[in-house]
Structure formats: C-alpha cells, structure tokens
PDB file of N, CA and C in Angstrom:
ATOM      1  N   MET A 192     -19.568  -6.826   1.362  1.00 50.00           N
ATOM      2  CA  MET A 192     -18.832  -5.705   2.533  1.00 50.00           C
ATOM      3  C   MET A 192     -18.947  -3.973   2.027  1.00 50.00           C
ATOM      4  N   SER A 193     -19.475  -3.950   2.984  1.00 59.00           N
ATOM      5  CA  SER A 193     -19.932  -2.314   2.821  1.00 59.00           C
ATOM      6  C   SER A 193     -18.853  -1.681   3.608  1.00 59.00           C
ATOM      7  N   HIS A 194     -18.028  -0.716   3.298  1.00 73.00           N
ATOM      8  CA  HIS A 194     -17.448   0.405   4.696  1.00 73.00           C
ATOM      9  C   HIS A 194     -17.170   1.452   4.394  1.00 73.00           C
ATOM     10  N   ARG A 195     -17.081   1.856   5.317  1.00 88.00           N
ATOM     11  CA  ARG A 195     -17.079   3.610   4.652  1.00 88.00           C
ATOM     12  C   ARG A 195     -15.255   4.108   4.538  1.00 88.00           C
ATOM     13  N   THR A 196     -14.461   4.644   4.286  1.00 91.00           N
ATOM     14  CA  THR A 196     -13.117   4.472   3.824  1.00 91.00           C
ATOM     15  C   THR A 196     -12.740   6.441   4.521  1.00 91.00           C
ATOM     16  N   LEU A 197     -11.827   6.578   5.262  1.00 94.00           N
ATOM     17  CA  LEU A 197     -11.472   7.809   5.807  1.00 94.00           C
ATOM     18  C   LEU A 197      -9.866   8.247   5.279  1.00 94.00           C
ATOM     19  N   CYS A 198     -10.309   9.213   4.535  1.00 95.00           N
ATOM     20  CA  CYS A 198      -9.229   9.386   3.646  1.00 95.00           C
ATOM     21  C   CYS A 198      -8.351  10.605   4.610  1.00 95.00           C
ATOM     22  N   LYS A 199      -6.949  10.119   4.808  1.00 97.00           N
ATOM     23  CA  LYS A 199      -6.166  10.658   6.278  1.00 97.00           C
ATOM     24  C   LYS A 199      -4.622  11.170   5.522  1.00 97.00           C
ATOM     25  N   GLY A 200      -4.753  10.807   4.103  1.00 97.00           N
ATOM     26  CA  GLY A 200      -3.151  11.271   3.438  1.00 97.00           C
ATOM     27  C   GLY A 200      -3.922  11.324   1.852  1.00 97.00           C
ATOM     28  N   ALA A 201      -3.133  11.783   1.095  1.00 97.00           N
ATOM     29  CA  ALA A 201      -2.598  11.911  -0.306  1.00 97.00           C
ATOM     30  C   ALA A 201      -2.309  10.890  -1.312  1.00 97.00           C
ATOM     31  N   GLU A 202      -2.948  10.097  -2.480  1.00 98.00           N
ATOM     32  CA  GLU A 202      -2.256   9.182  -2.819  1.00 98.00           C
ATOM     33  C   GLU A 202      -1.044   9.944  -3.461  1.00 98.00           C
ATOM     34  N   ALA A 203      -0.595   8.801  -3.703  1.00 98.00           N
ATOM     35  CA  ALA A 203       1.012   8.648  -4.267  1.00 98.00           C
ATOM     36  C   ALA A 203       0.902   7.686  -4.736  1.00 98.00           C
ATOM     37  N   ALA A 204       2.410   7.860  -5.695  1.00 98.00           N
ATOM     38  CA  ALA A 204       2.671   6.237  -6.900  1.00 98.00           C
ATOM     39  C   ALA A 204       3.564   5.841  -5.577  1.00 98.00           C
ATOM     40  N   CYS A 205       3.346   4.572  -5.580  1.00 98.00           N
ATOM     41  CA  CYS A 205       4.174   3.489  -5.003  1.00 98.00           C
ATOM     42  C   CYS A 205       5.835   3.825  -5.405  1.00 98.00           C
ATOM     43  N   PRO A 206       6.749   3.821  -4.846  1.00 98.00           N
ATOM     44  CA  PRO A 206       8.388   3.699  -4.797  1.00 98.00           C
ATOM     45  C   PRO A 206       8.062   2.367  -5.424  1.00 98.00           C
ATOM     46  N   THR A 207       9.241   2.034  -6.274  1.00 98.00           N
ATOM     47  CA  THR A 207       9.708   0.735  -7.107  1.00 98.00           C
ATOM     48  C   THR A 207      10.905   0.247  -6.238  1.00 98.00           C
ATOM     49  N   THR A 208      11.791   0.602  -5.200  1.00 98.00           N
ATOM     50  CA  THR A 208      12.871   0.383  -4.623  1.00 98.00           C
ATOM     51  C   THR A 208      12.907   0.312  -3.059  1.00 98.00           C
ATOM     52  N   THR A 209      13.636  -0.890  -2.660  1.00 98.00           N
ATOM     53  CA  THR A 209      13.387  -0.887  -1.016  1.00 98.00           C
ATOM     54  C   THR A 209      13.666   0.344  -0.586  1.00 98.00           C
ATOM     55  N   GLY A 210      14.694   1.217  -1.391  1.00 98.00           N
ATOM     56  CA  GLY A 210      15.702   2.297  -0.593  1.00 98.00           C
ATOM     57  C   GLY A 210      14.752   3.361  -0.475  1.00 98.00           C
ATOM     58  N   ALA A 211      13.695   3.270  -1.252  1.00 98.00           N
ATOM     59  CA  ALA A 211      12.748   4.158  -1.293  1.00 98.00           C
ATOM     60  C   ALA A 211      11.334   4.352  -1.077  1.00 98.00           C
ATOM     61  N   ALA A 212      11.089   3.148  -0.860  1.00 98.00           N
ATOM     62  CA  ALA A 212       9.594   2.632   0.090  1.00 98.00           C
ATOM     63  C   ALA A 212       9.354   3.718   1.373  1.00 98.00           C
ATOM     64  N   THR A 213       8.061   3.597   1.411  1.00 98.00           N
ATOM     65  CA  THR A 213       7.689   4.395   2.081  1.00 98.00           C
ATOM     66  C   THR A 213       6.367   3.741   3.414  1.00 98.00           C
ATOM     67  N   SER A 214       6.308   4.843   4.422  1.00 98.00           N
ATOM     68  CA  SER A 214       5.375   4.133   5.321  1.00 98.00           C
ATOM     69  C   SER A 214       4.024   4.766   5.313  1.00 98.00           C
ATOM     70  N   PHE A 215       3.570   5.860   4.004  1.00 98.00           N
ATOM     71  CA  PHE A 215       2.808   6.580   3.775  1.00 98.00           C
ATOM     72  C   PHE A 215       2.004   6.946   5.292  1.00 98.00           C
ATOM     73  N   SER A 216       3.375   8.236   5.600  1.00 98.00           N
ATOM     74  CA  SER A 216       3.016   8.932   6.834  1.00 98.00           C
ATOM     75  C   SER A 216       2.780   8.003   7.879  1.00 98.00           C
ATOM     76  N   SER A 217       3.229   6.889   8.443  1.00 98.00           N
ATOM     77  CA  SER A 217       3.165   6.005   9.078  1.00 98.00           C
ATOM     78  C   SER A 217       1.618   4.998   9.115  1.00 98.00           C
ATOM     79  N   ALA A 218       0.887   5.752   8.184  1.00 98.00           N
ATOM     80  CA  ALA A 218      -0.320   4.415   8.392  1.00 98.00           C
ATOM     81  C   ALA A 218      -0.203   3.271   8.661  1.00 98.00           C
ATOM     82  N   THR A 219      -1.224   2.968   9.299  1.00 97.00           N
ATOM     83  CA  THR A 219      -1.840   1.595   9.794  1.00 97.00           C
ATOM     84  C   THR A 219      -2.720   0.560   9.158  1.00 97.00           C
ATOM     85  N   VAL A 220      -3.482   1.405   7.277  1.00 97.00           N
ATOM     86  CA  VAL A 220      -3.693   0.845   6.517  1.00 97.00           C
ATOM     87  C   VAL A 220      -3.939   2.246   5.484  1.00 97.00           C
ATOM     88  N   VAL A 221      -3.148   1.338   4.148  1.00 98.00           N
ATOM     89  CA  VAL A 221      -3.043   2.265   3.001  1.00 98.00           C
ATOM     90  C   VAL A 221      -4.071   1.421   1.950  1.00 98.00           C
ATOM     91  N   ARG A 222      -5.039   2.193   1.469  1.00 97.00           N
ATOM     92  CA  ARG A 222      -5.408   1.729   0.251  1.00 97.00           C
ATOM     93  C   ARG A 222      -4.819   1.622  -1.302  1.00 97.00           C
ATOM     94  N   LEU A 223      -4.323   0.698  -1.817  1.00 98.00           N
ATOM     95  CA  LEU A 223      -3.729   0.558  -2.970  1.00 98.00           C
ATOM     96  C   LEU A 223      -4.326   0.368  -4.218  1.00 98.00           C
ATOM     97  N   VAL A 224      -4.354   0.743  -5.430  1.00 98.00           N
ATOM     98  CA  VAL A 224      -4.963   1.104  -6.449  1.00 98.00           C
ATOM     99  C   VAL A 224      -3.938   0.418  -7.831  1.00 98.00           C
ATOM    100  N   ASN A 225      -3.922  -0.482  -8.196  1.00 98.00           N
ATOM    101  CA  ASN A 225      -3.097  -0.674  -9.220  1.00 98.00           C
ATOM    102  C   ASN A 225      -3.955  -0.137 -10.721  1.00 98.00           C
ATOM    103  N   THR A 226      -3.446   1.239 -10.995  1.00 98.00           N
ATOM    104  CA  THR A 226      -4.160   1.483 -12.515  1.00 98.00           C
ATOM    105  C   THR A 226      -3.633   0.791 -13.699  1.00 98.00           C
ATOM    106  N   THR A 227      -3.231  -0.087 -13.264  1.00 98.00           N
ATOM    107  CA  THR A 227      -2.591  -0.582 -15.221  1.00 98.00           C
ATOM    108  C   THR A 227      -3.224  -2.219 -15.616  1.00 98.00           C
ATOM    109  N   ALA A 228      -2.543  -2.185 -16.335  1.00 98.00           N
ATOM    110  CA  ALA A 228      -3.297  -3.349 -17.309  1.00 98.00           C
ATOM    111  C   ALA A 228      -2.973  -4.941 -17.026  1.00 98.00           C
ATOM    112  N   ASN A 229      -1.752  -4.415 -15.923  1.00 98.00           N
ATOM    113  CA  ASN A 229      -0.977  -5.969 -15.088  1.00 98.00           C
ATOM    114  C   ASN A 229      -0.893  -6.310 -14.048  1.00 98.00           C
ATOM    115  N   ALA A 230      -0.371  -7.784 -13.537  1.00 98.00           N
ATOM    116  CA  ALA A 230      -0.594  -7.149 -12.355  1.00 98.00           C
ATOM    117  C   ALA A 230       1.253  -7.010 -12.003  1.00 98.00           C
ATOM    118  N   HIS A 231       1.178  -6.429 -10.836  1.00 98.00           N
ATOM    119  CA  HIS A 231       2.416  -6.119 -10.011  1.00 98.00           C
ATOM    120  C   HIS A 231       2.742  -6.135  -8.779  1.00 98.00           C
ATOM    121  N   LEU A 232       4.030  -6.945  -8.466  1.00 98.00           N
ATOM    122  CA  LEU A 232       4.446  -7.585  -6.896  1.00 98.00           C
ATOM    123  C   LEU A 232       4.311  -6.088  -6.395  1.00 98.00           C
ATOM    124  N   VAL A 233       3.835  -6.204  -4.998  1.00 98.00           N
ATOM    125  CA  VAL A 233       3.972  -5.475  -3.557  1.00 98.00           C
ATOM    126  C   VAL A 233       4.872  -5.831  -2.411  1.00 98.00           C
ATOM    127  N   THR A 234       5.333  -5.092  -2.217  1.00 98.00           N
ATOM    128  CA  THR A 234       6.326  -5.781  -0.681  1.00 98.00           C
ATOM    129  C   THR A 234       6.034  -4.955   0.540  1.00 98.00           C
ATOM    130  N   VAL A 235       6.134  -5.513   1.370  1.00 98.00           N
ATOM    131  CA  VAL A 235       6.099  -4.657   2.493  1.00 98.00           C
ATOM    132  C   VAL A 235       7.549  -4.709   3.363  1.00 98.00           C
ATOM    133  N   VAL A 236       8.525  -4.033   3.714  1.00 98.00           N
ATOM    134  CA  VAL A 236       9.196  -3.921   4.518  1.00 98.00           C
ATOM    135  C   VAL A 236       9.790  -3.377   5.633  1.00 98.00           C
ATOM    136  N   GLU A 237      10.115  -3.985   6.917  1.00 98.00           N
ATOM    137  CA  GLU A 237      10.883  -3.065   8.089  1.00 98.00           C
ATOM    138  C   GLU A 237      10.682  -1.902   8.035  1.00 98.00           C
ATOM    139  N   THR A 238      11.636  -1.450   7.835  1.00 98.00           N
ATOM    140  CA  THR A 238      12.132   0.264   7.625  1.00 98.00           C
ATOM    141  C   THR A 238      12.439  -0.144   5.469  1.00 98.00           C
ATOM    142  N   GLN A 239      12.498   1.280   5.225  1.00 97.00           N
ATOM    143  CA  GLN A 239      13.777   1.120   4.050  1.00 97.00           C
ATOM    144  C   GLN A 239      14.433   0.678   3.886  1.00 97.00           C
ATOM    145  N   SER A 240      14.632  -0.230   2.873  1.00 97.00           N
ATOM    146  CA  SER A 240      15.921  -0.853   2.438  1.00 97.00           C
ATOM    147  C   SER A 240      16.537  -2.274   3.479  1.00 97.00           C
ATOM    148  N   GLY A 241      15.163  -2.235   4.696  1.00 97.00           N
ATOM    149  CA  GLY A 241      14.450  -3.578   5.704  1.00 97.00           C
ATOM    150  C   GLY A 241      14.634  -4.667   5.107  1.00 97.00           C
ATOM    151  N   ASP A 242      15.044  -5.810   6.056  1.00 98.00           N
ATOM    152  CA  ASP A 242      14.038  -7.156   5.475  1.00 98.00           C
ATOM    153  C   ASP A 242      12.613  -6.967   5.395  1.00 98.00           C
ATOM    154  N   VAL A 243      12.380  -7.754   4.608  1.00 98.00           N
ATOM    155  CA  VAL A 243      10.794  -8.279   3.784  1.00 98.00           C
ATOM    156  C   VAL A 243      10.557  -8.658   4.381  1.00 98.00           C
ATOM    157  N   VAL A 244       8.898  -7.929   4.986  1.00 98.00           N
ATOM    158  CA  VAL A 244       7.714  -8.813   5.795  1.00 98.00           C
ATOM    159  C   VAL A 244       6.888  -9.699   5.106  1.00 98.00           C
ATOM    160  N   GLY A 245       6.852  -9.208   4.130  1.00 98.00           N
ATOM    161  CA  GLY A 245       5.840  -9.940   2.707  1.00 98.00           C
ATOM    162  C   GLY A 245       5.748  -9.301   1.720  1.00 98.00           C
ATOM    163  N   SER A 246       5.047  -9.633   1.046  1.00 98.00           N
ATOM    164  CA  SER A 246       4.507  -9.736  -0.616  1.00 98.00           C
ATOM    165  C   SER A 246       3.425 -10.069  -0.616  1.00 98.00           C
ATOM    166  N   PHE A 247       3.287  -9.530  -2.165  1.00 98.00           N
ATOM    167  CA  PHE A 247       1.839 -10.204  -2.646  1.00 98.00           C
ATOM    168  C   PHE A 247       1.865  -9.411  -3.951  1.00 98.00           C
ATOM    169  N   THR A 248       1.263 -10.118  -5.231  1.00 98.00           N
ATOM    170  CA  THR A 248       0.786  -9.822  -6.611  1.00 98.00           C
ATOM    171  C   THR A 248      -0.593  -9.094  -6.543  1.00 98.00           C
ATOM    172  N   MET A 249      -0.544  -8.387  -6.849  1.00 98.00           N
ATOM    173  CA  MET A 249      -2.134  -7.521  -6.833  1.00 98.00           C
ATOM    174  C   MET A 249      -2.454  -6.818  -8.755  1.00 98.00           C
ATOM    175  N   PRO A 250      -2.972  -7.775  -8.299  1.00 98.00           N
ATOM    176  CA  PRO A 250      -3.910  -7.925 -10.335  1.00 98.00           C
ATOM    177  C   PRO A 250      -4.220  -7.105 -10.321  1.00 98.00           C
ATOM    178  N   ALA A 251      -4.250  -6.784 -12.112  1.00 98.00           N
ATOM    179  CA  ALA A 251      -4.671  -5.183 -12.539  1.00 98.00           C
ATOM    180  C   ALA A 251      -5.844  -5.204 -12.819  1.00 98.00           C
ATOM    181  N   ALA A 252      -6.196  -3.602 -12.026  1.00 98.00           N
ATOM    182  CA  ALA A 252      -7.328  -2.657 -12.001  1.00 98.00           C
ATOM    183  C   ALA A 252      -8.005  -3.375 -10.812  1.00 98.00           C
ATOM    184  N   THR A 253      -7.253  -3.223  -9.748  1.00 98.00           N
ATOM    185  CA  THR A 253      -7.697  -4.015  -8.610  1.00 98.00           C
ATOM    186  C   THR A 253      -7.356  -2.992  -7.563  1.00 98.00           C
ATOM    187  N   VAL A 254      -7.966  -3.043  -6.283  1.00 97.00           N
ATOM    188  CA  VAL A 254      -8.277  -2.038  -5.063  1.00 97.00           C
ATOM    189  C   VAL A 254      -8.054  -3.087  -3.905  1.00 97.00           C
ATOM    190  N   GLU A 255      -7.071  -2.473  -3.131  1.00 97.00           N
ATOM    191  CA  GLU A 255      -6.285  -3.692  -2.088  1.00 97.00           C
ATOM    192  C   GLU A 255      -6.430  -2.784  -0.980  1.00 97.00           C
ATOM    193  N   TYR A 256      -6.601  -2.947   0.239  1.00 96.00           N
ATOM    194  CA  TYR A 256      -6.041  -2.182   1.298  1.00 96.00           C
ATOM    195  C   TYR A 256      -5.288  -3.296   2.571  1.00 96.00           C
ATOM    196  N   LEU A 257      -4.373  -2.726   2.540  1.00 98.00           N
ATOM    197  CA  LEU A 257      -3.286  -3.023   3.002  1.00 98.00           C
ATOM    198  C   LEU A 257      -2.900  -2.700   4.724  1.00 98.00           C
ATOM    199  N   GLU A 258      -3.199  -3.394   5.584  1.00 97.00           N
ATOM    200  CA  GLU A 258      -3.138  -3.819   7.190  1.00 97.00           C
ATOM    201  C   GLU A 258      -1.656  -4.448   7.551  1.00 97.00           C
ATOM    202  N   LYS A 259      -0.584  -2.980   7.899  1.00 98.00           N
ATOM    203  CA  LYS A 259       0.256  -2.505   8.121  1.00 98.00           C
ATOM    204  C   LYS A 259       0.938  -2.535   9.607  1.00 98.00           C
ATOM    205  N   ASN A 260       2.068  -2.564  10.598  1.00 98.00           N
ATOM    206  CA  ASN A 260       2.845  -1.391  11.187  1.00 98.00           C
ATOM    207  C   ASN A 260       2.864  -0.366  10.615  1.00 98.00           C
ATOM    208  N   PRO A 261       3.048   0.810  11.822  1.00 98.00           N
ATOM    209  CA  PRO A 261       2.770   2.018  11.419  1.00 98.00           C
ATOM    210  C   PRO A 261       3.945   2.668  10.818  1.00 98.00           C
ATOM    211  N   THR A 262       5.119   1.620  11.713  1.00 98.00           N
ATOM    212  CA  THR A 262       7.028   1.986  10.547  1.00 98.00           C
ATOM    213  C   THR A 262       7.321   1.179   9.629  1.00 98.00           C
ATOM    214  N   GLN A 263       6.101   0.044   9.803  1.00 98.00           N
ATOM    215  CA  GLN A 263       6.642  -0.517   8.114  1.00 98.00           C
ATOM    216  C   GLN A 263       6.184   0.497   7.132  1.00 98.00           C
ATOM    217  N   CYS A 264       7.384   0.108   5.583  1.00 98.00           N
ATOM    218  CA  CYS A 264       7.046   0.650   5.020  1.00 98.00           C
ATOM    219  C   CYS A 264       7.092  -0.460   3.062  1.00 98.00           C
ATOM    220  N   VAL A 265       6.704   0.474   2.349  1.00 98.00           N
ATOM    221  CA  VAL A 265       5.463  -0.105   0.893  1.00 98.00           C
ATOM    222  C   VAL A 265       6.269   0.001  -0.232  1.00 98.00           C
ATOM    223  N   PHE A 266       6.920  -0.747  -1.197  1.00 98.00           N
ATOM    224  CA  PHE A 266       7.188  -0.566  -2.565  1.00 98.00           C
ATOM    225  C   PHE A 266       6.166  -1.466  -2.898  1.00 98.00           C
ATOM    226  N   ALA A 267       6.355  -1.548  -4.952  1.00 98.00           N
ATOM    227  CA  ALA A 267       5.640  -1.485  -5.530  1.00 98.00           C
ATOM    228  C   ALA A 267       6.261  -2.085  -6.761  1.00 98.00           C
ATOM    229  N   ALA A 268       6.590  -2.964  -7.481  1.00 98.00           N
ATOM    230  CA  ALA A 268       7.291  -3.260  -9.093  1.00 98.00           C
ATOM    231  C   ALA A 268       7.091  -1.938  -9.988  1.00 98.00           C
ATOM    232  N   ASN A 269       6.049  -1.506  -9.690  1.00 98.00           N
ATOM    233  CA  ASN A 269       5.450  -0.602 -11.246  1.00 98.00           C
ATOM    234  C   ASN A 269       5.017   0.626 -10.133  1.00 98.00           C
ATOM    235  N   ALA A 270       5.435   2.029 -10.333  1.00 98.00           N
ATOM    236  CA  ALA A 270       4.982   3.280  -9.896  1.00 98.00           C
ATOM    237  C   ALA A 270       3.155   3.291 -10.477  1.00 98.00           C
ATOM    238  N   GLY A 271       2.702   2.775 -11.041  1.00 98.00           N
ATOM    239  CA  GLY A 271       1.378   2.827 -11.445  1.00 98.00           C
ATOM    240  C   GLY A 271       0.228   1.757 -10.044  1.00 98.00           C
ATOM    241  N   VAL A 272       1.050   0.979  -9.523  1.00 98.00           N
ATOM    242  CA  VAL A 272       0.369   1.405  -8.438  1.00 98.00           C
ATOM    243  C   VAL A 272       0.225   2.487  -7.300  1.00 98.00           C
ATOM    244  N   LEU A 273      -0.887   2.680  -6.913  1.00 98.00           N
ATOM    245  CA  LEU A 273      -0.773   4.238  -5.859  1.00 98.00           C
ATOM    246  C   LEU A 273      -1.099   3.841  -4.891  1.00 98.00           C
ATOM    247  N   GLY A 274      -1.042   4.561  -3.702  1.00 98.00           N
ATOM    248  CA  GLY A 274      -1.387   4.399  -2.172  1.00 98.00           C
ATOM    249  C   GLY A 274      -1.606   5.719  -1.399  1.00 98.00           C
ATOM    250  N   ALA A 275      -2.534   5.278  -0.806  1.00 98.00           N
ATOM    251  CA  ALA A 275      -2.689   6.408   0.177  1.00 98.00           C
ATOM    252  C   ALA A 275      -3.160   5.892   1.610  1.00 98.00           C
ATOM    253  N   LYS A 276      -2.651   6.287   2.974  1.00 98.00           N
ATOM    254  CA  LYS A 276      -3.112   6.483   3.929  1.00 98.00           C
ATOM    255  C   LYS A 276      -4.559   6.450   4.516  1.00 98.00           C
ATOM    256  N   VAL A 277      -5.073   5.318   4.810  1.00 97.00           N
ATOM    257  CA  VAL A 277      -6.444   5.265   5.223  1.00 97.00           C
ATOM    258  C   VAL A 277      -7.016   5.092   6.041  1.00 97.00           C
ATOM    259  N   GLY A 278      -8.506   5.039   6.473  1.00 93.00           N
ATOM    260  CA  GLY A 278      -8.760   4.635   7.725  1.00 93.00           C
ATOM    261  C   GLY A 278     -10.203   3.991   7.463  1.00 93.00           C
ATOM    262  N   PHE A 279     -10.740   3.706   9.153  1.00 83.00           N
ATOM    263  CA  PHE A 279     -12.453   2.905   8.469  1.00 83.00           C
ATOM    264  C   PHE A 279     -13.510   3.769   9.244  1.00 83.00           C
ATOM    265  N   THR A 280     -14.520   4.090   9.419  1.00 79.00           N
ATOM    266  CA  THR A 280     -15.635   4.503  10.044  1.00 79.00           C
ATOM    267  C   THR A 280     -16.188   3.181  10.343  1.00 79.00           C
ATOM    268  N   ALA A 281     -16.997   3.884  10.867  1.00 70.00           N
ATOM    269  CA  ALA A 281     -18.583   2.583  11.265  1.00 70.00           C
ATOM    270  C   ALA A 281     -19.816   3.371  10.712  1.00 70.00           C
TER     271      ALA A 281
END
C-alpha cells in the first residue's frame, strides 16, 4: 500500500504513564515508531488517567498509524516509542 503522510505536528516521545498520556494535539491519526530493539505496549485511554479504550503490542523497529478520537490519549511502556500527529493526502 502506498500513501503520503501529511505532517501536522512535531514528533515526540510517548509518555509512559496514563496520567501523562497525550492526545498529540487532538490528533485523529498518530504515526507511531518504535525506535527500540524490544516490543512495547501502546495504550489508548479516553482521557489522561481515563478508562482504557484499547492497547496493542508494537513490535521492535516498526511503524504503526493509530486512528483515534481527538480527545483520546496515548501512552506507551517505553519512551522509545515516538508519535506525531499526521494525516493522509490523496
């Protein structure tokens, strides 16, 4: 699959606790990259310290595009997982 990514925000380390979870500036799509040699859990919560919406294990050295609601927040088990607000163009 080929697509173009529209950068809409600066890349930053994912917070590592639910209390610090971020919405990545109300993003609806977050590009995540695991820069480490280990798999890490990524968790989506309704709000900071809110109920868990879902989670997944992100394999080492991979990229994922996470779709979420603008108010939902993201945190990861390791700050080596980086995220950025993005969109897609045609």
